[in-house]
């Protein structure tokens, strides 16, 4: 879309408040409402579903009349900007065709509707700004790391469907990837390809590498230096949701034995006995490095000068905030 072009059909951004703000309710029902019958509005699938016997909440007058508002927007744009086509998701079909009907009846004109299937998640819910679990292109709303992780973690069913929508690879390449994925689904080839391509396209190569590096920390070995290099914000994103504990910075700076740190200072372990048992079985790591019961915790172990990552076994992480 080129908003700077001097072509006759250059892109224009408008705000429907500009033409709705001075329109009174009485004017609206007189000039707009009279052109469409209640029967016409009730016949819309979006209305019938909300008013059906299975509907729990019904439909407010505001929701019911919204198709008139959206229809009037189309009519206004048709009259003033020669707009003849409105595009949207398939859930907007009823509202858009209300606009084409209003243009036909009120202006004796002809306009068109073009909709495409909604992109839905595996649970059937759409990707919408009011839905939970959505991802955003804005890095302030969804960080590049979370964006990357989203594609890595989608289901096989979603990956097979969504790669056809979002990837810019040619059809033959996509079909080849799908075939390979079906042969070895445990390798999650489609998810990795989508995470790689989409994160690069939206956030760039540098952010992709940072996301990959952060992801590798969770599952990789000998990644202490990478862990220490993680910015605080990214560190907290990687270990979002893990149990957090606290410890005194002055105690850590003086140096404290590992058993006391785990059991008494941070409370990660319920007792010194449990801490010793886990240490003897080589099941404890500090900042992704295995430690034994003779180890000491010092200021050198601090990540971003305020965190220590404790790992118990293979999957149990604890983040100790040292303040």
mmCIF file of C-alpha atoms in Angstrom:
data_model
loop_
_atom_site.group_PDB
_atom_site.id
_atom_site.type_symbol
_atom_site.label_atom_id
_atom_site.label_comp_id
_atom_site.label_asym_id
_atom_site.label_seq_id
_atom_site.Cartn_x
_atom_site.Cartn_y
_atom_site.Cartn_z
ATOM 1 C CA UNK A 1 0.000 0.000 0.000
ATOM 2 C CA UNK A 2 1.435 3.339 -1.070
ATOM 3 C CA UNK A 3 0.023 6.287 0.870
ATOM 4 C CA UNK A 4 2.437 8.732 -0.773
ATOM 5 C CA UNK A 5 1.527 7.990 -4.390
ATOM 6 C CA UNK A 6 -0.113 10.664 -6.550
ATOM 7 C CA UNK A 7 -2.015 8.008 -8.525
ATOM 8 C CA UNK A 8 -5.801 8.268 -8.708
ATOM 9 C CA UNK A 9 -6.216 5.138 -6.636
ATOM 10 C CA UNK A 10 -3.478 5.794 -4.060
ATOM 11 C CA UNK A 11 -4.035 4.230 -0.647
ATOM 12 C CA UNK A 12 -5.983 6.410 1.805
ATOM 13 C CA UNK A 13 -6.459 5.862 5.518
ATOM 14 C CA UNK A 14 -9.689 7.238 6.961
ATOM 15 C CA UNK A 15 -11.476 7.205 10.306
ATOM 16 C CA UNK A 16 -15.193 6.424 10.254
ATOM 17 C CA UNK A 17 -15.662 8.653 13.288
ATOM 18 C CA UNK A 18 -15.199 11.602 10.941
ATOM 19 C CA UNK A 19 -18.470 10.907 9.154
ATOM 20 C CA UNK A 20 -20.351 9.251 12.025
ATOM 21 C CA UNK A 21 -19.779 11.864 14.751
ATOM 22 C CA UNK A 22 -22.307 14.374 13.415
ATOM 23 C CA UNK A 23 -24.937 11.808 12.465
ATOM 24 C CA UNK A 24 -27.728 11.683 15.049
ATOM 25 C CA UNK A 25 -29.555 8.501 15.982
ATOM 26 C CA UNK A 26 -32.801 9.798 14.478
ATOM 27 C CA UNK A 27 -31.044 10.687 11.226
ATOM 28 C CA UNK A 28 -29.417 7.273 11.124
ATOM 29 C CA UNK A 29 -32.613 5.249 11.535
ATOM 30 C CA UNK A 30 -34.399 7.544 9.061
ATOM 31 C CA UNK A 31 -31.731 7.620 6.331
ATOM 32 C CA UNK A 32 -30.143 4.208 6.802
ATOM 33 C CA UNK A 33 -32.403 1.947 8.846
ATOM 34 C CA UNK A 34 -35.421 2.376 6.610
ATOM 35 C CA UNK A 35 -33.620 0.789 3.660
ATOM 36 C CA UNK A 36 -33.105 -2.615 5.304
ATOM 37 C CA UNK A 37 -35.785 -4.744 6.883
ATOM 38 C CA UNK A 38 -35.452 -6.601 10.156
ATOM 39 C CA UNK A 39 -36.137 -9.783 8.166
ATOM 40 C CA UNK A 40 -33.078 -9.068 6.011
ATOM 41 C CA UNK A 41 -30.903 -8.455 9.050
ATOM 42 C CA UNK A 42 -32.226 -11.539 10.886
ATOM 43 C CA UNK A 43 -31.343 -13.748 7.917
ATOM 44 C CA UNK A 44 -27.603 -13.155 8.404
ATOM 45 C CA UNK A 45 -25.769 -16.242 9.690
ATOM 46 C CA UNK A 46 -23.950 -14.148 12.283
ATOM 47 C CA UNK A 47 -27.315 -13.096 13.730
ATOM 48 C CA UNK A 48 -29.046 -16.463 13.458
ATOM 49 C CA UNK A 49 -26.234 -18.196 15.348
ATOM 50 C CA UNK A 50 -26.491 -15.697 18.199
ATOM 51 C CA UNK A 51 -30.286 -15.933 18.394
ATOM 52 C CA UNK A 52 -30.582 -19.691 17.947
ATOM 53 C CA UNK A 53 -31.925 -22.098 20.543
ATOM 54 C CA UNK A 54 -28.403 -23.130 21.541
ATOM 55 C CA UNK A 55 -27.273 -19.577 22.220
ATOM 56 C CA UNK A 56 -26.660 -18.823 25.892
ATOM 57 C CA UNK A 57 -26.242 -15.046 25.825
ATOM 58 C CA UNK A 58 -28.414 -13.819 22.979
ATOM 59 C CA UNK A 59 -27.527 -10.612 21.174
ATOM 60 C CA UNK A 60 -27.590 -6.983 22.278
ATOM 61 C CA UNK A 61 -29.216 -4.256 20.204
ATOM 62 C CA UNK A 62 -25.736 -2.769 19.695
ATOM 63 C CA UNK A 63 -24.450 -6.006 18.162
ATOM 64 C CA UNK A 64 -27.577 -6.451 16.077
ATOM 65 C CA UNK A 65 -27.405 -2.936 14.640
ATOM 66 C CA UNK A 66 -23.655 -3.041 13.988
ATOM 67 C CA UNK A 67 -24.185 -4.413 10.496
ATOM 68 C CA UNK A 68 -26.037 -1.174 9.689
ATOM 69 C CA UNK A 69 -23.082 0.871 10.929
ATOM 70 C CA UNK A 70 -20.561 -1.132 8.919
ATOM 71 C CA UNK A 71 -22.886 -1.095 5.952
ATOM 72 C CA UNK A 72 -23.138 2.697 6.152
ATOM 73 C CA UNK A 73 -19.333 2.953 6.233
ATOM 74 C CA UNK A 74 -19.198 1.086 2.915
ATOM 75 C CA UNK A 75 -21.938 3.309 1.496
ATOM 76 C CA UNK A 76 -20.105 6.476 2.562
ATOM 77 C CA UNK A 77 -16.814 5.288 1.039
ATOM 78 C CA UNK A 78 -18.621 4.324 -2.143
ATOM 79 C CA UNK A 79 -20.203 7.766 -2.429
ATOM 80 C CA UNK A 80 -17.166 9.827 -1.470
ATOM 81 C CA UNK A 81 -14.105 7.800 -2.453
ATOM 82 C CA UNK A 82 -15.487 5.590 -5.212
ATOM 83 C CA UNK A 83 -14.812 2.488 -3.099
ATOM 84 C CA UNK A 84 -16.467 -0.522 -4.733
ATOM 85 C CA UNK A 85 -14.859 -3.490 -2.984
ATOM 86 C CA UNK A 86 -14.682 -4.380 0.718
ATOM 87 C CA UNK A 87 -12.478 -7.255 1.834
ATOM 88 C CA UNK A 88 -12.422 -9.084 5.135
ATOM 89 C CA UNK A 89 -12.532 -12.371 7.001
ATOM 90 C CA UNK A 90 -15.380 -14.780 6.323
ATOM 91 C CA UNK A 91 -17.001 -13.811 9.628
ATOM 92 C CA UNK A 92 -17.574 -10.337 8.129
ATOM 93 C CA UNK A 93 -19.521 -11.562 5.108
ATOM 94 C CA UNK A 94 -22.912 -10.551 6.513
ATOM 95 C CA UNK A 95 -21.776 -7.053 7.497
ATOM 96 C CA UNK A 96 -20.051 -6.448 4.166
ATOM 97 C CA UNK A 97 -22.995 -7.599 2.078
ATOM 98 C CA UNK A 98 -25.232 -5.326 4.142
ATOM 99 C CA UNK A 99 -23.076 -2.530 2.719
ATOM 100 C CA UNK A 100 -23.496 -3.747 -0.865
ATOM 101 C CA UNK A 101 -27.258 -3.960 -0.334
ATOM 102 C CA UNK A 102 -27.383 -0.464 1.168
ATOM 103 C CA UNK A 103 -25.440 0.903 -1.816
ATOM 104 C CA UNK A 104 -27.871 -0.813 -4.180
ATOM 105 C CA UNK A 105 -30.996 0.452 -2.435
ATOM 106 C CA UNK A 106 -29.860 3.910 -1.378
ATOM 107 C CA UNK A 107 -27.602 4.888 -4.305
ATOM 108 C CA UNK A 108 -28.723 2.473 -7.041
ATOM 109 C CA UNK A 109 -25.059 1.483 -7.223
ATOM 110 C CA UNK A 110 -23.101 -1.735 -7.472
ATOM 111 C CA UNK A 111 -20.390 -2.815 -5.041
ATOM 112 C CA UNK A 112 -18.686 -6.083 -4.162
ATOM 113 C CA UNK A 113 -17.621 -8.223 -1.220
ATOM 114 C CA UNK A 114 -14.532 -10.435 -1.022
ATOM 115 C CA UNK A 115 -13.872 -12.588 2.031
ATOM 116 C CA UNK A 116 -11.351 -15.290 2.875
ATOM 117 C CA UNK A 117 -11.484 -18.073 5.482
ATOM 118 C CA UNK A 118 -10.430 -17.029 8.959
ATOM 119 C CA UNK A 119 -7.103 -18.301 10.201
ATOM 120 C CA UNK A 120 -8.035 -20.327 13.248
ATOM 121 C CA UNK A 121 -6.082 -22.103 15.935
ATOM 122 C CA UNK A 122 -6.335 -25.845 16.527
ATOM 123 C CA UNK A 123 -9.092 -25.261 19.106
ATOM 124 C CA UNK A 124 -11.215 -23.548 16.448
ATOM 125 C CA UNK A 125 -10.815 -20.048 17.874
ATOM 126 C CA UNK A 126 -9.729 -17.271 15.547
ATOM 127 C CA UNK A 127 -6.625 -15.151 15.853
ATOM 128 C CA UNK A 128 -8.165 -11.943 17.135
ATOM 129 C CA UNK A 129 -6.984 -9.127 19.346
ATOM 130 C CA UNK A 130 -9.467 -10.125 22.062
ATOM 131 C CA UNK A 131 -8.466 -13.803 22.051
ATOM 132 C CA UNK A 132 -5.977 -15.366 24.446
ATOM 133 C CA UNK A 133 -2.744 -16.982 23.347
ATOM 134 C CA UNK A 134 -2.316 -14.775 20.313
ATOM 135 C CA UNK A 135 0.914 -13.526 18.859
ATOM 136 C CA UNK A 136 1.587 -10.001 17.650
ATOM 137 C CA UNK A 137 3.989 -8.635 15.055
ATOM 138 C CA UNK A 138 4.864 -5.798 17.464
ATOM 139 C CA UNK A 139 7.923 -6.939 19.478
ATOM 140 C CA UNK A 140 6.637 -4.980 22.476
ATOM 141 C CA UNK A 141 3.551 -7.204 22.584
ATOM 142 C CA UNK A 142 5.156 -10.483 21.515
ATOM 143 C CA UNK A 143 8.924 -10.627 21.815
ATOM 144 C CA UNK A 144 10.943 -12.206 18.979
ATOM 145 C CA UNK A 145 11.791 -15.084 21.333
ATOM 146 C CA UNK A 146 8.109 -15.805 22.111
ATOM 147 C CA UNK A 147 7.245 -15.353 18.442
ATOM 148 C CA UNK A 148 9.892 -17.939 17.529
ATOM 149 C CA UNK A 149 8.697 -20.311 20.251
ATOM 150 C CA UNK A 150 5.080 -20.012 19.118
ATOM 151 C CA UNK A 151 5.854 -21.535 15.726
ATOM 152 C CA UNK A 152 8.103 -24.210 17.231
ATOM 153 C CA UNK A 153 5.290 -25.365 19.493
ATOM 154 C CA UNK A 154 2.287 -25.450 17.153
ATOM 155 C CA UNK A 155 0.683 -28.850 16.545
ATOM 156 C CA UNK A 156 1.460 -30.993 13.515
ATOM 157 C CA UNK A 157 -2.077 -30.351 12.247
ATOM 158 C CA UNK A 158 -1.666 -26.581 12.491
ATOM 159 C CA UNK A 159 1.830 -26.666 10.999
ATOM 160 C CA UNK A 160 0.637 -28.600 7.921
ATOM 161 C CA UNK A 161 -2.165 -26.065 7.369
ATOM 162 C CA UNK A 162 -0.435 -22.817 8.307
ATOM 163 C CA UNK A 163 2.773 -23.307 6.322
ATOM 164 C CA UNK A 164 0.618 -23.151 3.172
ATOM 165 C CA UNK A 165 -0.695 -19.764 4.294
ATOM 166 C CA UNK A 166 2.343 -18.038 5.760
ATOM 167 C CA UNK A 167 5.377 -19.441 3.963
ATOM 168 C CA UNK A 168 6.693 -17.725 0.834
ATOM 169 C CA UNK A 169 8.280 -20.955 -0.381
ATOM 170 C CA UNK A 170 6.992 -22.327 -3.670
ATOM 171 C CA UNK A 171 4.284 -24.993 -3.731
ATOM 172 C CA UNK A 172 6.631 -27.876 -4.616
ATOM 173 C CA UNK A 173 8.990 -27.027 -1.741
ATOM 174 C CA UNK A 174 6.141 -26.804 0.766
ATOM 175 C CA UNK A 175 4.672 -30.117 -0.378
ATOM 176 C CA UNK A 176 8.126 -31.703 -0.069
ATOM 177 C CA UNK A 177 8.501 -30.399 3.489
ATOM 178 C CA UNK A 178 5.068 -31.718 4.429
ATOM 179 C CA UNK A 179 5.932 -35.151 3.028
ATOM 180 C CA UNK A 180 9.224 -35.283 4.957
ATOM 181 C CA UNK A 181 7.464 -34.140 8.116
ATOM 182 C CA UNK A 182 4.846 -36.893 7.807
ATOM 183 C CA UNK A 183 7.610 -39.483 7.499
ATOM 184 C CA UNK A 184 9.431 -38.261 10.628
ATOM 185 C CA UNK A 185 7.006 -36.080 12.622
ATOM 186 C CA UNK A 186 9.144 -36.320 15.766
ATOM 187 C CA UNK A 187 11.752 -34.098 14.075
ATOM 188 C CA UNK A 188 9.152 -31.280 13.843
ATOM 189 C CA UNK A 189 10.557 -30.156 10.502
ATOM 190 C CA UNK A 190 7.563 -27.976 9.582
ATOM 191 C CA UNK A 191 7.578 -26.166 12.919
ATOM 192 C CA UNK A 192 11.299 -25.442 12.640
ATOM 193 C CA UNK A 193 10.974 -24.193 9.061
ATOM 194 C CA UNK A 194 8.118 -21.859 9.984
ATOM 195 C CA UNK A 195 9.887 -20.533 13.083
ATOM 196 C CA UNK A 196 12.996 -19.847 11.010
ATOM 197 C CA UNK A 197 11.274 -18.214 8.033
ATOM 198 C CA UNK A 198 8.687 -16.144 9.875
ATOM 199 C CA UNK A 199 10.942 -14.873 12.658
ATOM 200 C CA UNK A 200 13.499 -13.772 10.068
ATOM 201 C CA UNK A 201 10.885 -12.057 7.927
ATOM 202 C CA UNK A 202 9.200 -10.218 10.812
ATOM 203 C CA UNK A 203 12.111 -9.490 13.166
ATOM 204 C CA UNK A 204 15.296 -9.963 11.137
ATOM 205 C CA UNK A 205 18.300 -12.263 11.214
ATOM 206 C CA UNK A 206 19.801 -10.789 14.388
ATOM 207 C CA UNK A 207 16.668 -11.376 16.466
ATOM 208 C CA UNK A 208 16.329 -14.866 15.004
ATOM 209 C CA UNK A 209 19.831 -15.755 16.175
ATOM 210 C CA UNK A 210 19.076 -14.376 19.647
ATOM 211 C CA UNK A 211 15.869 -16.445 19.806
ATOM 212 C CA UNK A 212 17.700 -19.576 18.671
ATOM 213 C CA UNK A 213 20.440 -18.995 21.194
ATOM 214 C CA UNK A 214 17.897 -18.520 23.979
ATOM 215 C CA UNK A 215 16.037 -21.680 22.932
ATOM 216 C CA UNK A 216 19.270 -23.668 22.905
ATOM 217 C CA UNK A 217 19.928 -22.717 26.521
ATOM 218 C CA UNK A 218 16.927 -24.711 27.720
ATOM 219 C CA UNK A 219 17.970 -27.932 26.008
ATOM 220 C CA UNK A 220 21.659 -27.545 25.304
ATOM 221 C CA UNK A 221 24.715 -28.434 27.354
ATOM 222 C CA UNK A 222 27.789 -26.327 28.077
ATOM 223 C CA UNK A 223 25.877 -23.103 27.516
ATOM 224 C CA UNK A 224 26.987 -21.182 30.602
ATOM 225 C CA UNK A 225 28.599 -18.373 28.634
ATOM 226 C CA UNK A 226 25.518 -17.998 26.436
ATOM 227 C CA UNK A 227 23.370 -17.935 29.558
ATOM 228 C CA UNK A 228 25.465 -15.193 31.121
ATOM 229 C CA UNK A 229 25.266 -13.161 27.918
ATOM 230 C CA UNK A 230 21.465 -13.161 27.838
ATOM 231 C CA UNK A 231 19.893 -9.736 28.507
ATOM 232 C CA UNK A 232 17.734 -9.727 31.627
ATOM 233 C CA UNK A 233 14.469 -9.349 29.673
ATOM 234 C CA UNK A 234 15.259 -12.339 27.487
ATOM 235 C CA UNK A 235 16.449 -14.405 30.458
ATOM 236 C CA UNK A 236 13.105 -13.831 32.208
ATOM 237 C CA UNK A 237 11.217 -14.719 29.026
ATOM 238 C CA UNK A 238 13.112 -17.987 28.609
ATOM 239 C CA UNK A 239 12.341 -19.019 32.179
ATOM 240 C CA UNK A 240 8.895 -17.467 32.405
ATOM 241 C CA UNK A 241 6.671 -19.527 34.671
ATOM 242 C CA UNK A 242 9.424 -21.405 36.527
ATOM 243 C CA UNK A 243 9.300 -21.188 40.332
ATOM 244 C CA UNK A 244 11.152 -18.166 41.691
ATOM 245 C CA UNK A 245 12.975 -17.891 45.000
ATOM 246 C CA UNK A 246 14.951 -15.144 46.709
ATOM 247 C CA UNK A 247 18.346 -14.904 48.383
ATOM 248 C CA UNK A 248 20.371 -12.176 50.068
ATOM 249 C CA UNK A 249 22.967 -10.620 47.816
ATOM 250 C CA UNK A 250 25.316 -9.886 50.707
ATOM 251 C CA UNK A 251 25.339 -13.584 51.623
ATOM 252 C CA UNK A 252 26.107 -14.659 48.068
ATOM 253 C CA UNK A 253 28.861 -12.059 47.669
ATOM 254 C CA UNK A 254 30.558 -13.370 50.817
ATOM 255 C CA UNK A 255 30.340 -16.919 49.472
ATOM 256 C CA UNK A 256 28.054 -19.675 50.711
ATOM 257 C CA UNK A 257 28.260 -23.452 50.488
ATOM 258 C CA UNK A 258 25.930 -25.040 47.961
ATOM 259 C CA UNK A 259 23.948 -27.105 50.467
ATOM 260 C CA UNK A 260 23.114 -24.122 52.661
ATOM 261 C CA UNK A 261 22.297 -22.020 49.621
ATOM 262 C CA UNK A 262 19.881 -24.573 48.195
ATOM 263 C CA UNK A 263 18.130 -25.512 51.437
ATOM 264 C CA UNK A 264 18.233 -22.485 53.733
ATOM 265 C CA UNK A 265 19.179 -19.355 51.817
ATOM 266 C CA UNK A 266 16.990 -19.828 48.736
ATOM 267 C CA UNK A 267 14.613 -22.563 49.843
ATOM 268 C CA UNK A 268 14.820 -24.382 46.525
ATOM 269 C CA UNK A 269 15.176 -27.661 48.449
ATOM 270 C CA UNK A 270 13.067 -28.532 51.473
ATOM 271 C CA UNK A 271 16.051 -29.617 53.576
ATOM 272 C CA UNK A 272 19.817 -29.983 53.597
ATOM 273 C CA UNK A 273 19.341 -33.750 53.492
ATOM 274 C CA UNK A 274 17.410 -33.553 50.233
ATOM 275 C CA UNK A 275 19.997 -31.163 48.792
ATOM 276 C CA UNK A 276 22.867 -33.528 49.682
ATOM 277 C CA UNK A 277 21.068 -36.548 48.181
ATOM 278 C CA UNK A 278 20.452 -34.759 44.903
ATOM 279 C CA UNK A 279 24.006 -33.405 44.783
ATOM 280 C CA UNK A 280 25.480 -36.868 45.405
ATOM 281 C CA UNK A 281 23.419 -38.305 42.561
ATOM 282 C CA UNK A 282 24.794 -35.611 40.224
ATOM 283 C CA UNK A 283 21.291 -34.180 39.678
ATOM 284 C CA UNK A 284 21.885 -30.471 40.423
ATOM 285 C CA UNK A 285 23.154 -27.775 38.079
ATOM 286 C CA UNK A 286 23.895 -24.124 38.707
ATOM 287 C CA UNK A 287 23.595 -21.996 35.582
ATOM 288 C CA UNK A 288 23.557 -25.214 33.494
ATOM 289 C CA UNK A 289 26.777 -26.551 35.076
ATOM 290 C CA UNK A 290 26.736 -29.685 37.244
ATOM 291 C CA UNK A 291 27.819 -29.102 40.853
ATOM 292 C CA UNK A 292 28.641 -31.317 43.821
ATOM 293 C CA UNK A 293 28.242 -30.887 47.579
ATOM 294 C CA UNK A 294 31.679 -29.254 47.889
ATOM 295 C CA UNK A 295 30.743 -26.373 45.593
ATOM 296 C CA UNK A 296 30.413 -22.752 46.678
ATOM 297 C CA UNK A 297 28.025 -20.057 45.436
ATOM 298 C CA UNK A 298 29.680 -16.668 44.930
ATOM 299 C CA UNK A 299 29.067 -13.388 43.133
ATOM 300 C CA UNK A 300 30.672 -14.916 40.036
ATOM 301 C CA UNK A 301 27.596 -17.113 39.666
ATOM 302 C CA UNK A 302 25.216 -14.178 39.263
ATOM 303 C CA UNK A 303 23.465 -13.725 35.919
ATOM 304 C CA UNK A 304 22.837 -10.072 35.093
ATOM 305 C CA UNK A 305 24.233 -9.385 38.576
ATOM 306 C CA UNK A 306 21.008 -10.593 40.221
ATOM 307 C CA UNK A 307 19.943 -14.131 39.211
ATOM 308 C CA UNK A 308 21.085 -17.721 39.736
ATOM 309 C CA UNK A 309 19.530 -20.561 37.758
ATOM 310 C CA UNK A 310 19.123 -23.832 39.641
ATOM 311 C CA UNK A 311 18.243 -27.043 37.820
ATOM 312 C CA UNK A 312 17.066 -30.148 39.672
ATOM 313 C CA UNK A 313 17.047 -33.229 37.479
ATOM 314 C CA UNK A 314 16.456 -32.745 33.766
ATOM 315 C CA UNK A 315 13.327 -30.584 33.688
ATOM 316 C CA UNK A 316 12.886 -28.763 36.984
ATOM 317 C CA UNK A 317 14.196 -25.206 36.901
ATOM 318 C CA UNK A 318 14.245 -22.597 39.660
ATOM 319 C CA UNK A 319 15.243 -18.986 39.268
ATOM 320 C CA UNK A 320 16.736 -17.397 42.368
ATOM 321 C CA UNK A 321 16.550 -13.616 42.528
ATOM 322 C CA UNK A 322 19.515 -12.313 44.520
ATOM 323 C CA UNK A 323 18.789 -8.858 45.972
#
